[in-house]
C-alpha atoms as an extended CHARMM CRD file, in Angstrom:
* protein
*
       217  EXT
         1         1  MET       CA              9.4640000000       32.3460000000       29.0510000000  PROA      1               0.0000000000
         2         2  PHE       CA              8.9170000000       30.0970000000       32.0480000000  PROA      2               0.0000000000
         3         3  ALA       CA              5.2610000000       29.7960000000       31.0600000000  PROA      3               0.0000000000
         4         4  GLN       CA              6.2660000000       28.5870000000       27.5960000000  PROA      4               0.0000000000
         5         5  PHE       CA              8.7600000000       26.1000000000       29.0240000000  PROA      5               0.0000000000
         6         6  ALA       CA              6.0150000000       24.8580000000       31.3440000000  PROA      6               0.0000000000
         7         7  ALA       CA              3.7240000000       24.3310000000       28.3360000000  PROA      7               0.0000000000
         8         8  VAL       CA              6.2710000000       21.9430000000       26.8290000000  PROA      8               0.0000000000
         9         9  ALA       CA              6.6210000000       20.0800000000       30.1220000000  PROA      9               0.0000000000
        10        10  LYS       CA              2.8400000000       19.8880000000       30.4850000000  PROA      10              0.0000000000
        11        11  ALA       CA              2.4940000000       18.4220000000       26.9800000000  PROA      11              0.0000000000
        12        12  MET       CA              4.8480000000       15.5920000000       27.9680000000  PROA      12              0.0000000000
        13        13  ALA       CA              3.2060000000       14.9440000000       31.3130000000  PROA      13              0.0000000000
        14        14  HSD       CA              1.2770000000       11.8250000000       30.3430000000  PROA      14              0.0000000000
        15        15  GLU       CA              2.5130000000        8.2490000000       30.0140000000  PROA      15              0.0000000000
        16        16  HSD       CA              0.7550000000        7.7290000000       26.6790000000  PROA      16              0.0000000000
        17        17  ARG       CA              2.3900000000       10.8200000000       25.1960000000  PROA      17              0.0000000000
        18        18  LEU       CA              5.8330000000        9.6270000000       26.2510000000  PROA      18              0.0000000000
        19        19  GLU       CA              5.1440000000        6.2640000000       24.6460000000  PROA      19              0.0000000000
        20        20  LEU       CA              3.9040000000        7.9680000000       21.4790000000  PROA      20              0.0000000000
        21        21  LEU       CA              7.1060000000       10.0190000000       21.3340000000  PROA      21              0.0000000000
        22        22  GLU       CA              9.1540000000        6.8230000000       21.5320000000  PROA      22              0.0000000000
        23        23  LEU       CA              7.1100000000        5.2910000000       18.7080000000  PROA      23              0.0000000000
        24        24  VAL       CA              7.2650000000        8.4070000000       16.5150000000  PROA      24              0.0000000000
        25        25  ALA       CA             11.0400000000        8.4470000000       17.0160000000  PROA      25              0.0000000000
        26        26  GLN       CA             11.2610000000        5.1650000000       15.0580000000  PROA      26              0.0000000000
        27        27  GLY       CA             10.0750000000        6.9230000000       11.9080000000  PROA      27              0.0000000000
        28        28  GLU       CA              7.1060000000        8.7570000000       10.4420000000  PROA      28              0.0000000000
        29        29  ARG       CA              3.8350000000        7.0820000000       11.4390000000  PROA      29              0.0000000000
        30        30  SER       CA              0.0970000000        7.5200000000       10.9290000000  PROA      30              0.0000000000
        31        31  VAL       CA             -2.2880000000        8.0780000000       13.8240000000  PROA      31              0.0000000000
        32        32  GLU       CA             -3.8140000000        4.6740000000       13.1590000000  PROA      32              0.0000000000
        33        33  ASN       CA             -0.4520000000        2.9130000000       13.3260000000  PROA      33              0.0000000000
        34        34  LEU       CA              0.5300000000        4.7480000000       16.5020000000  PROA      34              0.0000000000
        35        35  ALA       CA             -2.7880000000        3.9010000000       18.1500000000  PROA      35              0.0000000000
        36        36  GLU       CA             -2.3720000000        0.2070000000       17.3150000000  PROA      36              0.0000000000
        37        37  ARG       CA              1.2230000000        0.0820000000       18.6040000000  PROA      37              0.0000000000
        38        38  SER       CA              0.4310000000        1.9210000000       21.8340000000  PROA      38              0.0000000000
        39        39  GLY       CA             -2.7960000000        0.0440000000       22.5350000000  PROA      39              0.0000000000
        40        40  ILE       CA             -5.0170000000        3.1180000000       22.7810000000  PROA      40              0.0000000000
        41        41  THR       CA             -7.9240000000        4.2740000000       20.6440000000  PROA      41              0.0000000000
        42        42  ILE       CA             -7.3820000000        6.3070000000       17.4800000000  PROA      42              0.0000000000
        43        43  ALA       CA             -9.3120000000        9.2030000000       19.0400000000  PROA      43              0.0000000000
        44        44  ASN       CA             -7.1080000000        9.2280000000       22.1340000000  PROA      44              0.0000000000
        45        45  ALA       CA             -3.9300000000        8.9110000000       20.0850000000  PROA      45              0.0000000000
        46        46  SER       CA             -4.9990000000       11.8280000000       17.9060000000  PROA      46              0.0000000000
        47        47  GLN       CA             -5.7660000000       13.9800000000       20.9280000000  PROA      47              0.0000000000
        48        48  HSD       CA             -2.4170000000       13.2260000000       22.5750000000  PROA      48              0.0000000000
        49        49  LEU       CA             -0.5630000000       13.9040000000       19.3260000000  PROA      49              0.0000000000
        50        50  GLN       CA             -2.2820000000       17.2730000000       18.9860000000  PROA      50              0.0000000000
        51        51  HSD       CA             -1.0140000000       18.2440000000       22.4440000000  PROA      51              0.0000000000
        52        52  LEU       CA              2.4960000000       17.2140000000       21.4360000000  PROA      52              0.0000000000
        53        53  ARG       CA              2.2400000000       19.1150000000       18.1710000000  PROA      53              0.0000000000
        54        54  ARG       CA              1.1000000000       22.3420000000       19.8260000000  PROA      54              0.0000000000
        55        55  ALA       CA              4.1170000000       22.1170000000       22.1310000000  PROA      55              0.0000000000
        56        56  GLY       CA              6.4530000000       21.7570000000       19.1710000000  PROA      56              0.0000000000
        57        57  LEU       CA              7.4950000000       18.1930000000       20.0220000000  PROA      57              0.0000000000
        58        58  VAL       CA              6.1430000000       16.5160000000       16.8850000000  PROA      58              0.0000000000
        59        59  ALA       CA              5.4070000000       17.6770000000       13.3640000000  PROA      59              0.0000000000
        60        60  ALA       CA              2.7880000000       16.3710000000       10.9570000000  PROA      60              0.0000000000
        61        61  ARG       CA              1.9460000000       16.2970000000        7.2760000000  PROA      61              0.0000000000
        62        62  ARG       CA             -0.9930000000       15.0610000000        5.2560000000  PROA      62              0.0000000000
        63        63  GLN       CA             -0.7810000000       12.1170000000        2.8700000000  PROA      63              0.0000000000
        64        64  GLY       CA             -4.1760000000       11.6460000000        1.2910000000  PROA      64              0.0000000000
        65        65  LYS       CA             -6.6370000000       11.1530000000        4.1340000000  PROA      65              0.0000000000
        66        66  PHE       CA             -3.9080000000       10.2330000000        6.6460000000  PROA      66              0.0000000000
        67        67  ALA       CA             -1.9810000000       12.4640000000        9.0350000000  PROA      67              0.0000000000
        68        68  LEU       CA              1.6320000000       11.3250000000        9.4090000000  PROA      68              0.0000000000
        69        69  TYR       CA              3.6140000000       12.3180000000       12.4970000000  PROA      69              0.0000000000
        70        70  ARG       CA              7.3550000000       12.5650000000       13.1200000000  PROA      70              0.0000000000
        71        71  LEU       CA              9.5870000000       14.0450000000       15.8240000000  PROA      71              0.0000000000
        72        72  ALA       CA             10.0710000000       17.7810000000       15.4300000000  PROA      72              0.0000000000
        73        73  ASP       CA             13.8580000000       17.3030000000       15.7310000000  PROA      73              0.0000000000
        74        74  ASP       CA             16.5040000000       15.3750000000       17.6520000000  PROA      74              0.0000000000
        75        75  SER       CA             16.4120000000       17.8050000000       20.5770000000  PROA      75              0.0000000000
        76        76  VAL       CA             13.2280000000       16.0200000000       21.6780000000  PROA      76              0.0000000000
        77        77  LEU       CA             15.2590000000       12.8270000000       22.1290000000  PROA      77              0.0000000000
        78        78  ALA       CA             17.8520000000       14.7400000000       24.1650000000  PROA      78              0.0000000000
        79        79  MET       CA             15.1060000000       16.0620000000       26.4220000000  PROA      79              0.0000000000
        80        80  LEU       CA             13.6550000000       12.5770000000       26.9290000000  PROA      80              0.0000000000
        81        81  ALA       CA             17.1070000000       11.1960000000       27.7420000000  PROA      81              0.0000000000
        82        82  ALA       CA             17.7020000000       13.9500000000       30.3140000000  PROA      82              0.0000000000
        83        83  MET       CA             14.3240000000       13.2590000000       31.9010000000  PROA      83              0.0000000000
        84        84  ARG       CA             15.1240000000        9.5370000000       32.1240000000  PROA      84              0.0000000000
        85        85  LYS       CA             18.4510000000       10.2270000000       33.8380000000  PROA      85              0.0000000000
        86        86  VAL       CA             16.8800000000       12.5340000000       36.4150000000  PROA      86              0.0000000000
        87        87  ALA       CA             14.1600000000        9.9800000000       37.1530000000  PROA      87              0.0000000000
        88        88  GLU       CA             16.6470000000        7.1030000000       37.4610000000  PROA      88              0.0000000000
        89        89  ARG       CA             18.8920000000        9.0400000000       39.8290000000  PROA      89              0.0000000000
        90        90  ASN       CA             16.3100000000       10.7310000000       42.0120000000  PROA      90              0.0000000000
        91        91  ILE       CA             13.1110000000        8.6850000000       42.0670000000  PROA      91              0.0000000000
        92        92  GLY       CA             13.4790000000        5.5040000000       44.0710000000  PROA      92              0.0000000000
        93        93  GLU       CA             10.5970000000        3.6840000000       42.4050000000  PROA      93              0.0000000000
        94        94  VAL       CA             12.1170000000        4.1630000000       38.9380000000  PROA      94              0.0000000000
        95        95  ASP       CA             15.4450000000        2.8070000000       40.1240000000  PROA      95              0.0000000000
        96        96  ARG       CA             13.7340000000       -0.1560000000       41.8500000000  PROA      96              0.0000000000
        97        97  ILE       CA             11.7310000000       -1.1380000000       38.7550000000  PROA      97              0.0000000000
        98        98  LEU       CA             14.7380000000       -0.7650000000       36.4720000000  PROA      98              0.0000000000
        99        99  ARG       CA             17.0100000000       -2.8270000000       38.6910000000  PROA      99              0.0000000000
       100       100  ALA       CA             14.4320000000       -5.5540000000       39.1900000000  PROA      100             0.0000000000
       101       101  TYR       CA             13.8630000000       -5.9650000000       35.4820000000  PROA      101             0.0000000000
       102       102  SER       CA             17.5310000000       -5.5760000000       34.4990000000  PROA      102             0.0000000000
       103       103  ASP       CA             18.7730000000       -8.0190000000       37.1190000000  PROA      103             0.0000000000
       104       104  ALA       CA             16.2360000000      -10.6220000000       36.0460000000  PROA      104             0.0000000000
       105       105  SER       CA             16.6750000000      -10.2040000000       32.3000000000  PROA      105             0.0000000000
       106       106  ASP       CA             20.1750000000       -8.9120000000       31.6190000000  PROA      106             0.0000000000
       107       107  ASN       CA             23.0570000000       -9.7630000000       33.9020000000  PROA      107             0.0000000000
       108       108  LEU       CA             25.6610000000       -8.4170000000       31.4630000000  PROA      108             0.0000000000
       109       109  SER       CA             26.3420000000       -4.7270000000       30.8830000000  PROA      109             0.0000000000
       110       110  PRO       CA             24.6390000000       -3.3930000000       27.7620000000  PROA      110             0.0000000000
       111       111  MET       CA             26.9460000000       -2.5200000000       24.8630000000  PROA      111             0.0000000000
       112       112  SER       CA             27.6110000000        1.1650000000       24.2710000000  PROA      112             0.0000000000
       113       113  ARG       CA             27.1540000000        2.7500000000       20.8590000000  PROA      113             0.0000000000
       114       114  ALA       CA             30.9040000000        3.3960000000       20.5970000000  PROA      114             0.0000000000
       115       115  GLU       CA             31.7640000000       -0.2420000000       21.3400000000  PROA      115             0.0000000000
       116       116  LEU       CA             29.1810000000       -1.5150000000       18.8960000000  PROA      116             0.0000000000
       117       117  MET       CA             30.3840000000        0.8550000000       16.1630000000  PROA      117             0.0000000000
       118       118  GLY       CA             33.9230000000       -0.4770000000       16.6210000000  PROA      118             0.0000000000
       119       119  LYS       CA             32.7360000000       -4.0680000000       16.3330000000  PROA      119             0.0000000000
       120       120  LEU       CA             30.7000000000       -3.2360000000       13.2220000000  PROA      120             0.0000000000
       121       121  GLU       CA             33.7320000000       -1.6960000000       11.5610000000  PROA      121             0.0000000000
       122       122  LYS       CA             35.7000000000       -4.8970000000       12.2430000000  PROA      122             0.0000000000
       123       123  GLY       CA             32.8190000000       -7.1640000000       11.1650000000  PROA      123             0.0000000000
       124       124  ALA       CA             33.0200000000       -8.7970000000       14.5640000000  PROA      124             0.0000000000
       125       125  VAL       CA             29.3570000000       -8.8550000000       15.5550000000  PROA      125             0.0000000000
       126       126  THR       CA             25.8970000000       -9.8520000000       14.3280000000  PROA      126             0.0000000000
       127       127  VAL       CA             23.3620000000       -7.0980000000       14.9830000000  PROA      127             0.0000000000
       128       128  LEU       CA             19.6680000000       -7.9130000000       15.3520000000  PROA      128             0.0000000000
       129       129  ASP       CA             16.9170000000       -5.3230000000       15.0850000000  PROA      129             0.0000000000
       130       130  VAL       CA             14.0260000000       -6.8670000000       17.0220000000  PROA      130             0.0000000000
       131       131  ARG       CA             11.4530000000       -4.1850000000       16.1960000000  PROA      131             0.0000000000
       132       132  PRO       CA              8.5260000000       -4.8330000000       13.8370000000  PROA      132             0.0000000000
       133       133  GLU       CA              9.3920000000       -4.9890000000       10.1400000000  PROA      133             0.0000000000
       134       134  ASP       CA              7.9320000000       -1.5820000000        9.2170000000  PROA      134             0.0000000000
       135       135  GLU       CA             10.0200000000        0.1750000000       11.8810000000  PROA      135             0.0000000000
       136       136  TYR       CA             13.1130000000       -1.6450000000       10.6540000000  PROA      136             0.0000000000
       137       137  ALA       CA             12.3970000000       -0.5870000000        7.0600000000  PROA      137             0.0000000000
       138       138  ALA       CA             12.0930000000        3.0570000000        8.1200000000  PROA      138             0.0000000000
       139       139  GLY       CA             15.6740000000        2.9840000000        9.3910000000  PROA      139             0.0000000000
       140       140  HSD       CA             18.1350000000        0.6180000000       11.0600000000  PROA      140             0.0000000000
       141       141  LEU       CA             21.7850000000        0.1410000000       11.9920000000  PROA      141             0.0000000000
       142       142  PRO       CA             24.1000000000       -0.7230000000        9.0860000000  PROA      142             0.0000000000
       143       143  GLY       CA             24.0620000000       -4.4160000000        8.3180000000  PROA      143             0.0000000000
       144       144  ALA       CA             21.4770000000       -5.1560000000       11.0080000000  PROA      144             0.0000000000
       145       145  ARG       CA             19.2140000000       -8.1480000000       10.4330000000  PROA      145             0.0000000000
       146       146  ASN       CA             15.5320000000       -7.8450000000       11.2050000000  PROA      146             0.0000000000
       147       147  LEU       CA             14.3350000000      -10.5040000000       13.6530000000  PROA      147             0.0000000000
       148       148  PRO       CA             11.1550000000       -9.4550000000       15.4800000000  PROA      148             0.0000000000
       149       149  LEU       CA             10.7950000000      -10.8950000000       18.9570000000  PROA      149             0.0000000000
       150       150  ASP       CA              7.9760000000      -13.2840000000       18.0620000000  PROA      150             0.0000000000
       151       151  GLN       CA             10.1950000000      -14.9590000000       15.4350000000  PROA      151             0.0000000000
       152       152  ILE       CA             13.3010000000      -15.5580000000       17.5360000000  PROA      152             0.0000000000
       153       153  SER       CA             12.5340000000      -19.0780000000       18.7320000000  PROA      153             0.0000000000
       154       154  ARG       CA             11.9310000000      -20.1870000000       15.1260000000  PROA      154             0.0000000000
       155       155  GLU       CA             14.7530000000      -18.3200000000       13.3830000000  PROA      155             0.0000000000
       156       156  ALA       CA             17.5400000000      -18.3300000000       15.9990000000  PROA      156             0.0000000000
       157       157  PRO       CA             18.9330000000      -21.7510000000       14.9440000000  PROA      157             0.0000000000
       158       158  LYS       CA             19.8800000000      -20.1600000000       11.5970000000  PROA      158             0.0000000000
       159       159  LEU       CA             22.2650000000      -17.7230000000       13.3180000000  PROA      159             0.0000000000
       160       160  GLY       CA             25.9720000000      -18.4540000000       13.6200000000  PROA      160             0.0000000000
       161       161  ARG       CA             26.7690000000      -20.1820000000       16.9070000000  PROA      161             0.0000000000
       162       162  ASP       CA             30.2100000000      -18.5840000000       17.1780000000  PROA      162             0.0000000000
       163       163  ASP       CA             29.0020000000      -15.0240000000       16.5300000000  PROA      163             0.0000000000
       164       164  GLU       CA             28.6080000000      -12.3860000000       19.1960000000  PROA      164             0.0000000000
       165       165  ILE       CA             25.0500000000      -11.0730000000       18.8810000000  PROA      165             0.0000000000
       166       166  VAL       CA             23.8090000000       -7.6300000000       19.8610000000  PROA      166             0.0000000000
       167       167  ALA       CA             20.0720000000       -6.8660000000       19.8730000000  PROA      167             0.0000000000
       168       168  TYR       CA             18.4720000000       -3.4440000000       19.9040000000  PROA      168             0.0000000000
       169       169  CYS       CA             14.9720000000       -2.0120000000       19.6370000000  PROA      169             0.0000000000
       170       170  ARG       CA             13.1890000000        1.2990000000       20.2760000000  PROA      170             0.0000000000
       171       171  GLY       CA             15.1150000000        2.7320000000       23.2050000000  PROA      171             0.0000000000
       172       172  PRO       CA             16.8180000000        2.0360000000       26.5400000000  PROA      172             0.0000000000
       173       173  TYR       CA             13.6290000000        0.7860000000       28.2370000000  PROA      173             0.0000000000
       174       174  CYS       CA             12.2530000000       -1.1810000000       25.2830000000  PROA      174             0.0000000000
       175       175  ILE       CA             11.5780000000       -4.6730000000       26.6230000000  PROA      175             0.0000000000
       176       176  LEU       CA             11.8870000000       -6.2280000000       23.1650000000  PROA      176             0.0000000000
       177       177  SER       CA             15.6880000000       -6.2310000000       23.3540000000  PROA      177             0.0000000000
       178       178  PHE       CA             15.7070000000       -7.5050000000       26.9600000000  PROA      178             0.0000000000
       179       179  GLU       CA             13.4720000000      -10.4180000000       26.0420000000  PROA      179             0.0000000000
       180       180  ALA       CA             15.3110000000      -11.1140000000       22.7850000000  PROA      180             0.0000000000
       181       181  VAL       CA             18.6320000000      -11.3930000000       24.6290000000  PROA      181             0.0000000000
       182       182  ALA       CA             17.0680000000      -13.6780000000       27.2330000000  PROA      182             0.0000000000
       183       183  GLU       CA             15.6910000000      -15.9600000000       24.4790000000  PROA      183             0.0000000000
       184       184  LEU       CA             19.0070000000      -16.0510000000       22.6390000000  PROA      184             0.0000000000
       185       185  ARG       CA             21.0050000000      -16.8660000000       25.7680000000  PROA      185             0.0000000000
       186       186  LYS       CA             18.5510000000      -19.6020000000       26.6350000000  PROA      186             0.0000000000
       187       187  ALA       CA             19.2700000000      -21.0710000000       23.2020000000  PROA      187             0.0000000000
       188       188  GLY       CA             23.0180000000      -20.9850000000       23.9030000000  PROA      188             0.0000000000
       189       189  PHE       CA             24.0280000000      -17.8250000000       22.0360000000  PROA      189             0.0000000000
       190       190  ASN       CA             26.4980000000      -15.1700000000       23.1970000000  PROA      190             0.0000000000
       191       191  ALA       CA             24.0660000000      -12.2340000000       23.2270000000  PROA      191             0.0000000000
       192       192  ARG       CA             23.9590000000       -8.7110000000       24.6510000000  PROA      192             0.0000000000
       193       193  ARG       CA             21.7230000000       -5.7220000000       24.0910000000  PROA      193             0.0000000000
       194       194  MET       CA             22.6720000000       -2.2280000000       22.9520000000  PROA      194             0.0000000000
       195       195  GLU       CA             22.4590000000        0.3840000000       25.6960000000  PROA      195             0.0000000000
       196       196  ASP       CA             19.6790000000        2.3500000000       23.9810000000  PROA      196             0.0000000000
       197       197  GLY       CA             17.8510000000        2.1660000000       20.6680000000  PROA      197             0.0000000000
       198       198  PHE       CA             17.7380000000        3.1570000000       17.0170000000  PROA      198             0.0000000000
       199       199  PRO       CA             16.5650000000        6.7650000000       17.5910000000  PROA      199             0.0000000000
       200       200  GLU       CA             19.5130000000        7.5020000000       19.8880000000  PROA      200             0.0000000000
       201       201  TRP       CA             21.9350000000        5.8970000000       17.4210000000  PROA      201             0.0000000000
       202       202  LYS       CA             20.5810000000        8.0520000000       14.6010000000  PROA      202             0.0000000000
       203       203  ALA       CA             20.5440000000       11.2320000000       16.7080000000  PROA      203             0.0000000000
       204       204  ALA       CA             24.2260000000       10.6690000000       17.5220000000  PROA      204             0.0000000000
       205       205  GLY       CA             25.0030000000       11.0340000000       13.8100000000  PROA      205             0.0000000000
       206       206  LEU       CA             26.0120000000        7.3990000000       13.3650000000  PROA      206             0.0000000000
       207       207  PRO       CA             25.3880000000        5.6780000000       10.0090000000  PROA      207             0.0000000000
       208       208  VAL       CA             21.9540000000        4.2240000000        9.2810000000  PROA      208             0.0000000000
       209       209  GLU       CA             20.3350000000        2.3040000000        6.4520000000  PROA      209             0.0000000000
       210       210  LYS       CA             16.7660000000        2.2640000000        5.1560000000  PROA      210             0.0000000000
       211       211  GLY       CA             14.6360000000       -0.2520000000        3.3530000000  PROA      211             0.0000000000
       212       212  ALA       CA             13.6490000000       -3.8880000000        3.8030000000  PROA      212             0.0000000000
       213       213  GLY       CA             17.3190000000       -4.8590000000        3.9590000000  PROA      213             0.0000000000
       214       214  SER       CA             18.4420000000       -8.1230000000        5.5120000000  PROA      214             0.0000000000
       215       215  ARG       CA             16.1490000000      -10.6240000000        7.1760000000  PROA      215             0.0000000000
       216       216  ALA       CA             17.6690000000      -12.9020000000        9.7970000000  PROA      216             0.0000000000
       217       217  SER       CA             16.2940000000      -15.8970000000        7.9530000000  PROA      217             0.0000000000
């Protein structure tokens, strides 16, 4: 049994594989798409995904000539979250990097899922999904507007000045939401980020929507 557990741990023991898991958690993706998003070659992405598949961390299906990958189930997200917590608490370098980036980019506490859900129910917040459009279409928070990071400076003036804005992206370490909040605050908006990302929201059983939905513009 320990040998089998070790096989799962070994499959995760590479930075590219962890990044691929975060990307796959956004929704089903082809090898080509995952390679482009992670900045590695298609051959390397395919090899890493095969390791993850053999360990039962991702599943795949064929669609024509393409192989599409998805998370095996939400327990993979729980395992990644537990690993993050252990690293944050016990590895000094992780804590140092996290604090340095958080202190520079986000001097307000991130909003919890429970707090955000309450604000959504009251209609008291504008939620921005700052991931790329295809990830947004695969699934997003209810009523969230899609505003990718590279469009914020152009589209932000169209947002309500009196609204509280919450941005989210792929997960707790996704820099897209950090940078989006920094841009919005620089433009004079009351902005915070959600404590984690869409995959964690979905895994918690909270409501989600699919499709092109609402654009911030």
